[in-house]
Coordinates of C-alpha atoms in Angstrom, one line a residue:
Chain U
X843 CA 84.6 56.7 -148.9
X844 CA 82.6 55.4 -146.2
X845 CA 80.2 58.6 -146.1
X846 CA 79.8 57.6 -149.7
X847 CA 78.8 54.3 -148.5
X848 CA 76.3 55.7 -145.4
X849 CA 74.4 58.2 -147.9
X850 CA 74.3 55.2 -150.7
X851 CA 71.5 52.9 -149.9
X852 CA 69.0 54.2 -151.6
X853 CA 71.0 55.3 -154.5
X854 CA 68.5 54.3 -157.6
X855 CA 71.1 56.0 -160.1
X856 CA 74.2 53.6 -159.5
X857 CA 71.9 50.6 -159.6
X858 CA 71.0 51.6 -163.2
X859 CA 74.8 51.6 -164.5
X860 CA 75.5 48.6 -162.4
X861 CA 76.4 45.3 -164.3
X862 CA 74.7 42.6 -162.5
X863 CA 76.0 40.1 -160.1
X864 CA 79.2 41.8 -159.5
X865 CA 79.8 40.2 -156.1
X866 CA 80.5 36.4 -156.2
X867 CA 79.4 33.9 -154.0
X868 CA 75.5 34.3 -154.9
X869 CA 74.9 30.7 -156.1
X870 CA 76.3 28.9 -153.2
X871 CA 74.8 31.6 -150.5
X872 CA 71.3 31.3 -152.1
X873 CA 71.1 27.9 -152.8
X874 CA 72.2 27.4 -149.1
X875 CA 69.8 29.4 -147.7
X876 CA 66.8 28.0 -149.8
X877 CA 68.2 24.7 -148.5
X878 CA 68.0 26.0 -145.1
X879 CA 64.4 27.8 -145.6
X880 CA 63.3 24.6 -147.0
X881 CA 64.7 22.2 -144.9
X882 CA 63.6 23.7 -141.2
X883 CA 60.9 26.0 -142.1
X884 CA 58.6 25.3 -145.3
X885 CA 58.4 21.6 -145.7
X886 CA 57.9 21.4 -141.7
X887 CA 55.3 23.9 -141.7
X888 CA 53.3 22.4 -144.8
X889 CA 53.2 19.3 -143.0
X890 CA 50.3 20.7 -140.9
X891 CA 48.5 21.6 -144.4
X892 CA 49.2 17.9 -146.0
X893 CA 48.2 16.3 -142.7
X894 CA 45.2 18.2 -142.2
X895 CA 43.9 17.4 -145.9
X896 CA 44.7 13.7 -145.5
X897 CA 42.0 13.1 -143.2
X898 CA 39.4 14.5 -144.7
X899 CA 37.0 18.0 -144.5
X900 CA 35.2 16.3 -142.5
X901 CA 36.9 15.6 -139.6
X902 CA 39.1 18.9 -140.5
X903 CA 35.6 20.2 -139.7
X904 CA 34.7 18.5 -136.6
X905 CA 37.7 19.4 -135.3
X906 CA 38.3 22.9 -135.8
X907 CA 34.9 24.2 -135.0
X908 CA 34.1 22.1 -131.9
X909 CA 32.7 24.2 -129.1
X910 CA 35.2 23.7 -126.9
X911 CA 37.9 25.0 -129.7
X912 CA 35.4 28.2 -130.7
X913 CA 35.3 29.3 -127.5
X914 CA 38.9 28.9 -127.5
X915 CA 39.0 31.3 -130.2
X916 CA 36.6 33.6 -129.2
X917 CA 39.4 34.3 -125.6
X918 CA 42.5 34.1 -127.5
X919 CA 41.3 36.9 -130.6
X920 CA 39.5 38.7 -127.9
X921 CA 42.1 39.3 -125.2
X922 CA 44.8 39.7 -127.5
X923 CA 42.8 42.5 -129.1
X924 CA 41.7 43.8 -126.1
X925 CA 45.7 43.8 -124.9
X926 CA 46.7 45.2 -128.4
X927 CA 44.6 48.3 -127.8
X928 CA 45.5 48.7 -124.1
X929 CA 49.1 48.3 -125.3
X930 CA 48.3 50.7 -128.3
X931 CA 47.6 53.9 -125.6
X932 CA 50.1 53.2 -123.0
X933 CA 52.5 52.1 -125.8
X934 CA 52.5 55.4 -127.1
X935 CA 52.0 57.2 -123.7
X936 CA 55.6 55.6 -122.9
X937 CA 57.2 56.2 -126.3
X938 CA 56.0 59.7 -126.5
X939 CA 57.6 60.0 -122.8
X940 CA 61.0 58.8 -123.8
X941 CA 61.2 60.7 -127.3
X942 CA 59.9 64.0 -126.0
X943 CA 60.5 64.5 -122.0
X944 CA 63.1 64.5 -119.6
X945 CA 63.1 62.5 -116.4
X946 CA 65.2 60.5 -113.9
X947 CA 66.1 57.3 -114.6
X948 CA 64.8 57.2 -118.6
X949 CA 67.5 55.5 -120.2
X950 CA 66.7 52.5 -117.3
X951 CA 63.4 52.8 -118.5
X952 CA 64.6 52.9 -122.2
X953 CA 66.3 49.4 -121.8
X954 CA 63.8 47.6 -119.5
X955 CA 60.9 48.4 -122.1
X956 CA 62.6 45.2 -123.9
X957 CA 62.2 43.0 -121.4
X958 CA 59.8 41.2 -122.6
X959 CA 61.3 40.3 -125.5
X960 CA 64.8 38.8 -123.2
X961 CA 62.6 37.2 -120.5
X962 CA 61.9 33.8 -120.7
X963 CA 57.9 33.7 -120.9
X964 CA 57.3 30.7 -118.6
X965 CA 59.0 33.0 -115.8
X966 CA 56.7 35.9 -116.8
X967 CA 53.8 33.2 -116.4
X968 CA 54.9 32.9 -112.9
X969 CA 56.0 36.1 -111.9
X970 CA 53.2 37.2 -112.9
X971 CA 50.8 34.1 -111.1
X972 CA 52.7 35.5 -108.0
X973 CA 51.9 39.0 -108.2
X974 CA 48.2 38.5 -108.9
X975 CA 47.1 35.3 -107.0
X976 CA 45.1 36.1 -103.8
X977 CA 48.0 36.1 -101.5
X978 CA 50.1 38.3 -103.8
X979 CA 51.1 41.7 -103.8
X980 CA 49.2 43.0 -106.4
X981 CA 46.3 39.8 -105.9
X982 CA 45.5 41.3 -102.2
X983 CA 45.4 44.3 -103.0
X984 CA 42.1 43.6 -105.5
X985 CA 40.7 41.0 -103.5
X986 CA 39.1 43.2 -100.9
X987 CA 37.1 44.8 -104.3
X988 CA 35.8 41.4 -105.7
X989 CA 38.4 41.4 -108.5
X990 CA 40.4 37.9 -109.0
X991 CA 43.0 38.1 -111.9
X992 CA 44.4 34.9 -111.4
X993 CA 43.1 32.1 -112.7
X994 CA 40.7 34.0 -114.8
X995 CA 40.5 35.4 -118.7
X996 CA 41.5 38.9 -116.6
X997 CA 44.8 36.8 -115.8
X998 CA 45.3 36.3 -120.0
X999 CA 44.9 39.5 -120.2
X1000 CA 47.4 40.5 -118.3
X1001 CA 49.6 38.4 -119.4
X1002 CA 49.4 39.3 -123.3
X1003 CA 49.6 43.1 -122.0
X1004 CA 53.4 42.1 -120.4
X1005 CA 54.5 40.2 -124.2
X1006 CA 53.0 42.8 -126.3
X1007 CA 53.9 46.5 -125.0
X1008 CA 57.5 46.6 -126.1
X1009 CA 56.2 46.0 -130.1
X1010 CA 54.0 49.1 -130.1
X1011 CA 56.7 51.2 -128.0
X1012 CA 59.5 49.8 -130.2
X1013 CA 57.5 50.6 -133.6
X1014 CA 56.2 53.9 -132.4
X1015 CA 59.8 55.8 -131.0
X1016 CA 61.9 55.4 -133.9
X1017 CA 59.1 57.4 -136.2
X1018 CA 58.8 59.6 -133.5
X1019 CA 62.6 60.9 -132.9
X1020 CA 62.7 61.0 -137.2
X1021 CA 59.5 63.6 -137.2
X1022 CA 60.2 66.9 -137.5
X1023 CA 59.3 69.8 -135.5
X1024 CA 58.6 72.4 -138.7
X1025 CA 54.9 70.7 -138.7
X1026 CA 54.3 71.3 -135.6
X1027 CA 55.6 75.0 -135.2
X1028 CA 53.6 75.5 -138.5
X1029 CA 50.3 74.1 -137.0
X1030 CA 51.3 76.4 -133.7
X1031 CA 52.3 79.7 -136.0
X1032 CA 48.7 79.1 -137.3
X1033 CA 47.2 79.2 -134.3
X1034 CA 46.7 75.6 -133.7
X1035 CA 45.6 74.3 -130.1
X1036 CA 48.3 72.0 -128.6
X1037 CA 45.9 69.3 -128.7
X1038 CA 44.5 69.9 -132.5
X1039 CA 48.3 69.8 -133.4
X1040 CA 48.7 66.5 -132.4
X1041 CA 45.0 65.0 -133.6
X1042 CA 45.9 66.5 -137.1
X1043 CA 49.7 66.9 -137.4
X1044 CA 51.5 64.2 -135.1
X1045 CA 49.1 61.1 -135.0
X1046 CA 48.5 61.3 -138.8
X1047 CA 52.4 60.7 -139.1
X1048 CA 52.4 57.9 -136.4
X1049 CA 49.3 56.4 -137.5
X1050 CA 51.1 53.7 -139.8
X1051 CA 53.7 52.8 -136.7
X1052 CA 51.2 52.6 -134.4
X1053 CA 48.5 50.1 -136.6
X1054 CA 52.2 47.8 -137.3
X1055 CA 53.0 47.8 -133.9
X1056 CA 49.1 47.0 -133.1
X1057 CA 49.1 44.0 -135.5
X1058 CA 52.8 42.4 -134.2
X1059 CA 51.4 42.7 -131.0
X1060 CA 48.2 41.0 -131.5
X1061 CA 50.0 38.0 -133.7
X1062 CA 52.1 37.5 -131.0
X1063 CA 49.4 38.1 -128.5
X1064 CA 47.0 35.2 -130.5
X1065 CA 49.8 32.6 -130.3
X1066 CA 51.4 33.2 -127.0
X1067 CA 51.9 30.2 -125.1
X1068 CA 54.4 30.4 -122.3
X1069 CA 52.9 33.1 -120.3
X1070 CA 49.3 32.6 -120.4
X1071 CA 49.2 29.0 -119.2
X1072 CA 50.3 29.9 -115.5
X1073 CA 47.8 32.5 -115.1
X1074 CA 45.2 31.3 -117.0
X1075 CA 43.4 28.3 -114.9
X1076 CA 42.2 26.5 -117.9
X1077 CA 39.1 26.0 -117.6
X1078 CA 37.1 24.3 -120.7
X1079 CA 35.1 26.5 -122.4
X1080 CA 36.4 29.0 -119.7
X1081 CA 40.3 30.2 -119.9
X1082 CA 41.6 27.8 -122.2
X1083 CA 43.4 29.7 -124.9
X1084 CA 43.7 28.2 -128.6
X1085 CA 47.8 27.0 -128.6
X1086 CA 46.6 25.2 -125.0
X1087 CA 43.9 23.7 -126.9
X1088 CA 46.7 22.1 -129.1
X1089 CA 48.7 20.8 -126.4
X1090 CA 45.5 18.9 -125.0
X1091 CA 44.5 17.1 -128.0
X1092 CA 48.6 16.3 -128.4
X1093 CA 48.1 14.7 -125.1
X1094 CA 44.9 12.6 -125.7
X1095 CA 47.0 11.1 -129.0
X1096 CA 44.3 13.1 -131.1
X1097 CA 46.2 14.4 -133.8
X1098 CA 44.2 14.7 -136.3
X1099 CA 42.4 17.8 -133.9
X1100 CA 45.6 19.1 -132.8
X1101 CA 46.4 19.5 -136.8
X1102 CA 42.9 21.0 -137.9
X1103 CA 43.7 23.8 -135.0
X1104 CA 47.1 24.4 -136.0
X1105 CA 46.0 24.7 -139.5
X1106 CA 43.9 27.3 -138.3
X1107 CA 45.9 29.1 -136.2
X1108 CA 48.8 29.2 -139.6
X1109 CA 46.8 30.4 -142.1
X1110 CA 45.2 33.1 -139.7
X1111 CA 49.4 34.0 -138.8
X1112 CA 50.0 34.4 -142.7
X1113 CA 47.1 36.7 -143.4
X1114 CA 48.5 38.9 -140.4
X1115 CA 52.1 38.3 -141.7
X1116 CA 51.3 39.7 -145.3
X1117 CA 48.8 42.4 -143.6
X1118 CA 52.1 43.5 -140.8
X1119 CA 54.2 43.4 -144.5
X1120 CA 51.8 46.0 -145.8
X1121 CA 51.8 47.8 -143.1
X1122 CA 55.2 48.3 -142.8
X1123 CA 55.8 49.0 -146.4
X1124 CA 53.1 51.9 -145.6
X1125 CA 54.9 53.3 -143.2
X1126 CA 58.1 53.5 -144.8
X1127 CA 57.1 55.4 -147.5
X1128 CA 54.9 57.8 -145.0
X1129 CA 58.3 58.3 -143.1
X1130 CA 60.7 58.5 -145.7
X1131 CA 60.3 61.9 -146.9
X1132 CA 61.0 63.2 -143.6
X1133 CA 63.7 60.9 -142.5
X1134 CA 65.7 61.4 -145.7
X1135 CA 66.0 65.3 -145.6
Chain S
X847 CA 62.0 47.8 -134.6
X848 CA 66.0 46.5 -134.9
X849 CA 68.0 48.5 -133.0
X850 CA 70.7 48.2 -135.3
X851 CA 69.0 49.6 -137.8
X852 CA 67.3 52.8 -135.7
X853 CA 71.1 53.2 -134.9
X854 CA 71.6 53.9 -138.4
X855 CA 69.1 57.1 -138.9
X856 CA 72.1 59.5 -137.5
X857 CA 69.8 62.4 -137.5
X858 CA 68.0 60.7 -134.2
X859 CA 68.7 62.7 -131.3
X860 CA 69.8 60.3 -128.5
X861 CA 68.4 59.4 -125.1
X862 CA 68.5 62.7 -123.4
X863 CA 67.6 65.5 -125.8
X864 CA 63.9 65.3 -124.6
X865 CA 64.6 68.7 -123.2
X866 CA 64.9 70.1 -126.9
X867 CA 61.4 69.8 -127.3
X868 CA 60.2 71.4 -124.0
X869 CA 61.8 74.7 -124.8
X870 CA 60.4 75.2 -128.0
X871 CA 56.5 76.2 -127.1
X872 CA 55.6 75.1 -130.0
X873 CA 56.2 71.4 -129.2
X874 CA 55.8 71.9 -125.3
X875 CA 52.4 70.3 -123.5
X876 CA 51.4 72.3 -120.9
X877 CA 53.0 71.0 -117.7
X878 CA 49.8 68.9 -116.0
X879 CA 49.6 67.1 -119.5
X880 CA 53.2 66.5 -119.1
X881 CA 52.7 65.3 -115.6
X882 CA 49.9 63.4 -116.3
X883 CA 51.3 61.6 -119.5
X884 CA 54.6 60.7 -117.5
X885 CA 52.6 59.2 -114.4
X886 CA 50.5 57.3 -116.1
X887 CA 53.2 55.7 -118.6
X888 CA 55.8 55.2 -115.7
X889 CA 53.4 53.8 -113.5
X890 CA 51.8 51.2 -116.2
X891 CA 56.0 50.7 -116.9
X892 CA 56.2 49.9 -113.2
X893 CA 53.3 48.4 -113.1
X894 CA 54.0 45.4 -115.9
X895 CA 56.9 45.6 -116.2
X896 CA 59.0 45.9 -113.2
X897 CA 56.8 44.2 -110.7
X898 CA 57.2 40.6 -112.2
X899 CA 60.9 41.1 -112.2
X900 CA 61.1 41.9 -108.4
X901 CA 58.4 39.6 -108.0
X902 CA 60.6 37.0 -109.6
X903 CA 64.2 37.5 -107.3
X904 CA 61.9 38.2 -104.3
X905 CA 59.9 34.6 -104.7
X906 CA 63.4 33.0 -105.2
X907 CA 64.8 34.1 -102.2
X908 CA 62.0 34.4 -99.9
X909 CA 63.2 31.4 -98.2
X910 CA 66.8 32.1 -98.0
X911 CA 69.9 31.9 -100.0
X912 CA 70.8 28.0 -98.7
X913 CA 67.5 26.8 -100.5
X914 CA 68.2 29.5 -103.4
X915 CA 71.8 27.7 -103.8
X916 CA 70.6 23.8 -103.6
X917 CA 67.8 24.5 -106.2
X918 CA 70.6 26.0 -108.2
X919 CA 73.0 23.0 -107.7
X920 CA 70.5 20.3 -107.9
X921 CA 71.0 17.4 -110.3
X922 CA 68.1 18.0 -112.2
X923 CA 68.3 21.7 -112.2
X924 CA 72.2 21.1 -113.6
X925 CA 70.9 18.9 -116.3
X926 CA 68.8 21.4 -117.4
X927 CA 71.3 24.0 -117.8
X928 CA 73.4 21.5 -119.6
X929 CA 70.6 21.0 -121.9
X930 CA 69.9 24.5 -122.1
X931 CA 73.0 25.5 -123.2
X932 CA 73.1 22.6 -126.0
X933 CA 70.6 23.9 -127.4
X934 CA 72.1 27.4 -127.5
X935 CA 75.3 26.2 -128.4
X936 CA 74.2 24.3 -131.9
X937 CA 71.2 26.9 -132.8
X938 CA 72.8 29.7 -132.0
X939 CA 75.9 29.0 -134.7
X940 CA 73.5 27.3 -137.3
X941 CA 71.2 30.6 -137.3
X942 CA 74.2 32.8 -137.8
X943 CA 75.8 30.9 -140.8
X944 CA 72.4 30.8 -141.9
X945 CA 71.5 34.7 -141.1
X946 CA 75.2 35.9 -142.8
X947 CA 74.7 33.8 -146.2
X948 CA 70.9 35.0 -146.4
X949 CA 72.1 38.2 -146.2
X950 CA 74.5 38.3 -148.6
X951 CA 72.7 36.6 -151.3
X952 CA 69.8 39.0 -150.7
X953 CA 71.7 42.3 -150.1
X954 CA 74.5 42.3 -152.0
X955 CA 72.7 40.7 -155.3
X956 CA 69.5 41.5 -157.3
X957 CA 67.0 39.2 -158.3
X958 CA 63.5 38.1 -158.2
X959 CA 60.7 36.8 -155.5
X960 CA 63.5 39.3 -152.9
X961 CA 60.5 40.6 -150.8
X962 CA 58.9 37.0 -150.5
X963 CA 61.7 35.6 -149.4
X964 CA 62.3 38.0 -146.6
X965 CA 58.9 37.6 -145.8
X966 CA 59.2 33.6 -145.7
X967 CA 62.1 33.9 -143.1
X968 CA 60.2 36.4 -141.0
X969 CA 57.7 33.2 -141.1
X970 CA 58.8 31.5 -137.8
X971 CA 58.2 34.9 -135.8
X972 CA 54.5 34.7 -136.3
X973 CA 53.9 31.3 -136.2
X974 CA 52.9 30.2 -132.4
X975 CA 55.8 28.0 -130.7
X976 CA 53.2 25.4 -130.0
X977 CA 52.2 25.3 -133.6
X978 CA 56.3 25.1 -134.1
X979 CA 57.1 22.3 -131.5
X980 CA 53.5 20.7 -133.8
X981 CA 55.5 20.5 -137.0
X982 CA 58.1 18.5 -136.0
X983 CA 55.3 15.7 -134.2
X984 CA 53.8 15.6 -137.2
X985 CA 57.3 15.0 -139.3
X986 CA 58.9 12.6 -136.9
X987 CA 56.9 11.2 -133.8
X988 CA 55.3 7.8 -134.0
X989 CA 52.6 8.3 -136.4
X990 CA 54.9 11.2 -138.2
X991 CA 56.2 10.9 -141.9
X992 CA 59.5 9.5 -140.4
X993 CA 58.3 7.9 -137.1
X994 CA 58.3 4.6 -138.8
X995 CA 61.2 4.6 -140.4
X996 CA 63.3 6.3 -137.3
X997 CA 61.7 3.4 -135.3
X998 CA 62.8 0.5 -137.3
X999 CA 66.5 2.8 -137.0
X1000 CA 66.1 3.0 -133.2
X1001 CA 66.6 6.8 -133.6
X1002 CA 64.7 9.2 -131.1
X1003 CA 64.2 12.8 -132.8
X1004 CA 60.8 13.4 -130.6
X1005 CA 61.1 13.7 -126.6
X1006 CA 64.5 13.6 -127.0
X1007 CA 67.9 15.9 -127.1
X1008 CA 67.3 16.3 -131.2
X1009 CA 63.9 17.1 -131.3
X1010 CA 64.6 20.0 -128.6
X1011 CA 67.6 21.3 -130.9
X1012 CA 64.9 21.2 -134.1
X1013 CA 62.3 23.1 -132.3
X1014 CA 64.9 26.1 -131.2
X1015 CA 66.5 26.4 -134.3
X1016 CA 63.3 26.9 -136.0
X1017 CA 62.3 29.9 -133.2
X1018 CA 65.3 31.1 -133.4
X1019 CA 65.6 30.5 -137.2
X1020 CA 64.8 34.8 -138.3
X1021 CA 67.1 36.5 -135.7
X1022 CA 70.2 37.4 -137.3
X1023 CA 69.2 37.0 -140.8
X1024 CA 66.5 40.0 -140.1
X1025 CA 69.1 42.0 -138.2
X1026 CA 71.6 41.8 -141.3
X1027 CA 69.4 42.4 -144.0
X1028 CA 68.5 45.8 -143.6
X1029 CA 71.4 46.8 -142.4
X1030 CA 73.8 45.3 -145.3
X1031 CA 71.3 46.6 -147.6
X1032 CA 71.3 50.2 -146.4
X1033 CA 75.3 50.2 -146.8
X1034 CA 75.1 49.2 -150.2
X1035 CA 78.0 47.5 -152.5
X1036 CA 80.4 49.9 -153.8
X1037 CA 83.0 48.8 -151.0
X1038 CA 82.3 44.9 -151.5
X1039 CA 82.3 45.8 -155.5
X1040 CA 85.8 47.9 -154.9
X1041 CA 87.3 45.1 -153.4
X1042 CA 86.6 42.9 -156.0
X1043 CA 87.3 45.4 -158.7
X1044 CA 91.1 45.5 -157.3
X1045 CA 91.5 41.6 -157.0
X1046 CA 90.1 40.2 -153.8
X1047 CA 88.3 37.1 -153.8
X1048 CA 85.0 36.7 -152.4
X1049 CA 86.4 35.2 -149.2
X1050 CA 88.3 37.8 -148.5
X1051 CA 85.8 40.8 -149.5
X1052 CA 83.5 39.4 -147.1
X1053 CA 86.2 39.1 -143.8
X1054 CA 88.0 42.1 -144.5
X1055 CA 85.4 45.2 -145.8
X1056 CA 81.6 43.5 -145.1
X1057 CA 82.2 41.8 -141.6
X1058 CA 83.9 44.6 -140.0
X1059 CA 81.0 46.8 -141.3
X1060 CA 78.2 44.8 -139.9
X1061 CA 80.0 43.4 -136.9
X1062 CA 77.2 44.7 -134.6
X1063 CA 74.7 44.6 -136.0
X1064 CA 75.7 40.8 -136.3
X1065 CA 76.8 40.9 -132.5
X1066 CA 73.2 42.0 -131.4
X1067 CA 71.3 39.3 -134.0
X1068 CA 73.0 36.9 -131.9
X1069 CA 72.5 38.1 -128.7
X1070 CA 68.9 38.2 -129.3
X1071 CA 68.8 34.9 -130.7
X1072 CA 70.9 33.4 -127.6
X1073 CA 68.0 35.0 -125.3
X1074 CA 65.5 33.3 -127.3
X1075 CA 67.4 30.0 -127.5
X1076 CA 67.5 29.9 -124.0
X1077 CA 64.4 30.8 -123.0
X1078 CA 62.0 29.1 -125.5
X1079 CA 59.4 27.4 -123.6
X1080 CA 56.3 26.5 -125.6
X1081 CA 57.8 24.9 -129.1
X1082 CA 59.7 22.8 -126.8
X1083 CA 57.6 21.7 -124.4
X1084 CA 56.0 20.1 -127.2
X1085 CA 58.5 18.0 -128.2
X1086 CA 60.3 17.4 -125.3
X1087 CA 58.5 14.7 -123.5
X1088 CA 59.6 16.5 -119.7
X1089 CA 61.7 13.5 -118.8
X1090 CA 63.8 14.8 -115.8
X1091 CA 67.4 14.9 -116.1
X1092 CA 66.9 14.2 -120.0
X1093 CA 64.9 16.2 -122.1
X1094 CA 64.4 19.4 -119.6
X1095 CA 65.6 22.5 -120.6
X1096 CA 65.4 25.4 -117.9
X1097 CA 62.0 26.8 -119.0
X1098 CA 60.8 23.1 -118.9
X1099 CA 62.6 22.5 -115.0
X1100 CA 60.9 26.0 -113.8
X1101 CA 57.3 24.7 -115.1
X1102 CA 57.7 21.7 -113.3
X1103 CA 59.3 22.6 -110.2
X1104 CA 55.7 25.4 -110.1
X1105 CA 53.6 22.7 -111.3
X1106 CA 54.8 20.3 -107.7
X1107 CA 54.1 23.4 -105.5
X1108 CA 58.3 23.8 -105.2
X1109 CA 57.5 27.5 -105.3
X1110 CA 60.9 28.4 -104.1
X1111 CA 63.1 26.6 -106.2
X1112 CA 60.4 27.2 -109.2
X1113 CA 61.4 30.9 -108.5
X1114 CA 65.5 29.9 -108.1
X1115 CA 65.8 28.6 -111.4
X1116 CA 63.3 31.3 -112.9
X1117 CA 65.9 33.9 -111.2
X1118 CA 68.2 32.3 -113.3
X1119 CA 66.8 33.2 -116.7
X1120 CA 65.9 36.3 -115.1
X1121 CA 69.3 37.4 -114.8
X1122 CA 70.0 36.1 -118.6
X1123 CA 67.1 38.7 -119.5
X1124 CA 69.0 41.7 -118.0
X1125 CA 72.2 40.7 -119.2
X1126 CA 70.9 40.3 -122.6
X1127 CA 69.7 43.8 -122.1
X1128 CA 73.1 45.2 -121.0
X1129 CA 74.6 43.6 -123.8
X1130 CA 72.4 45.4 -126.3
X1131 CA 72.4 48.7 -124.7
X1132 CA 76.4 48.1 -124.9
X1133 CA 76.1 47.1 -128.8
X1134 CA 73.7 49.6 -129.0
X1135 CA 76.0 52.4 -128.0
X1136 CA 79.2 50.9 -129.9
X1137 CA 77.1 50.9 -133.2
X1138 CA 76.1 54.3 -132.9
X1139 CA 79.6 55.2 -132.0
X1140 CA 81.0 53.9 -134.9
X1141 CA 78.5 55.7 -136.7
X1142 CA 79.5 58.7 -135.6
X1143 CA 83.0 58.5 -135.9
X1144 CA 82.3 57.6 -140.0
X1145 CA 80.5 60.6 -140.6
X1146 CA 82.4 63.8 -141.3

């Protein structure tokens, strides 16, 4: 019986025979879900758009495109993109090592990959600052080379790499584990070089997962606040990220400015969320056949 | 991404079977390639994940154990611990009830717009924590929609405990639901339908049939939800007002100490949060292991 349940997940033919709504409780649970979702998420988020509209388009535009704000968009988006690219490469290497290789301490490495999800961002922020400050373990090594990380945009990049890494590893790892070796064997038997096999057989299979992980890491990095502000230095026009602009507007009681920047960020997150959903659907379609034998 | 879901694909080799690939000439890399990749990956891992973790404990204990414990039992730290516990104790059960209810409605029934609803539930994950805090200021702050009414009735939400709880509920909103929905969808409805046909009530079906099947996924969601609730910084920082001893959670307390150059104390409190993170990772591993074992027993 239990195995039937396990095999059932995508049993389309059963679905057509089933009369609709056999199980009770749809009304109350759906009602509660919609009520709770609207009250805590949808209505509060709509406040941002309604408030921005209320201030008029000119005020909105002036606040959302002030030079200091534009500089913060460039920094936030640029650093997030770069961090996601670096994580794409090293996340793939780590996922590959965890699935394909044996090494001592593998289980501990596997468990610690999730550290950035579990460690409060403020803790990560002060820890990275302590490491990369002029007298820190790493800052001391880099200083003679003239490289300053803490309190520069480079520090922001370091913090964003930290928080984004698990997104790539955890989206690529399951796909790599599910991948059949037959295709690689076929490629090898047809005389393909290992690198050719990787580039032409393995990489295309991983592409949807890599893109999803990239988008998730990027989305998270753009909104990130806690781990960045300690190491950033927060100099106007140089190292101010967009979420910090919202905070500093709020501290000056400039609600129009804060709301306008928040509206821009929200529109961007919605767009990314849709993209990620599309990517995930593509990814599960792509890997569905292989995983489901 | 969700461990409970990935534990579901049973054909998956568990960690420890990497040798399988290296024995097969078709899936094996040259030793120097393997060595280079492992070195690069592990160096990156050590640099970005291990070193910050070690640094927290090193900095916390630099001035000795005495100061370490003194910073943890100091009055402001204790009230920050209490407030953090309150925020988690309210938000985790609320989101747990929501998650179970949403998963029941979505996974066990058919209706239009299901995908849209799932996307909307995921929304809080893609919103910047700062924006999450700001929306409640826009609603309940002095300039907000309900601000004048709240002031007239002498109620305080922003710069007070209710605001902190609200912001925490927002950022931890999807954790339980997004763990349960795929799990319950994958398990299908046959067992529940059999129970209902045999005369069990909805509640009885849920408690005796559904819950035992999803308990590890549920626990997994609760653990992640709790970790985020206790560690949230950005959203809480916007609504808190940073009143020492009153509206400071642990992460905010870390920030205040740090900005006052009390580094040892800041890292001592931070080490408490880092320990919480480590406990979370251990529990998570334990739950994944159990979910996997249960599944193995269930399959012939």
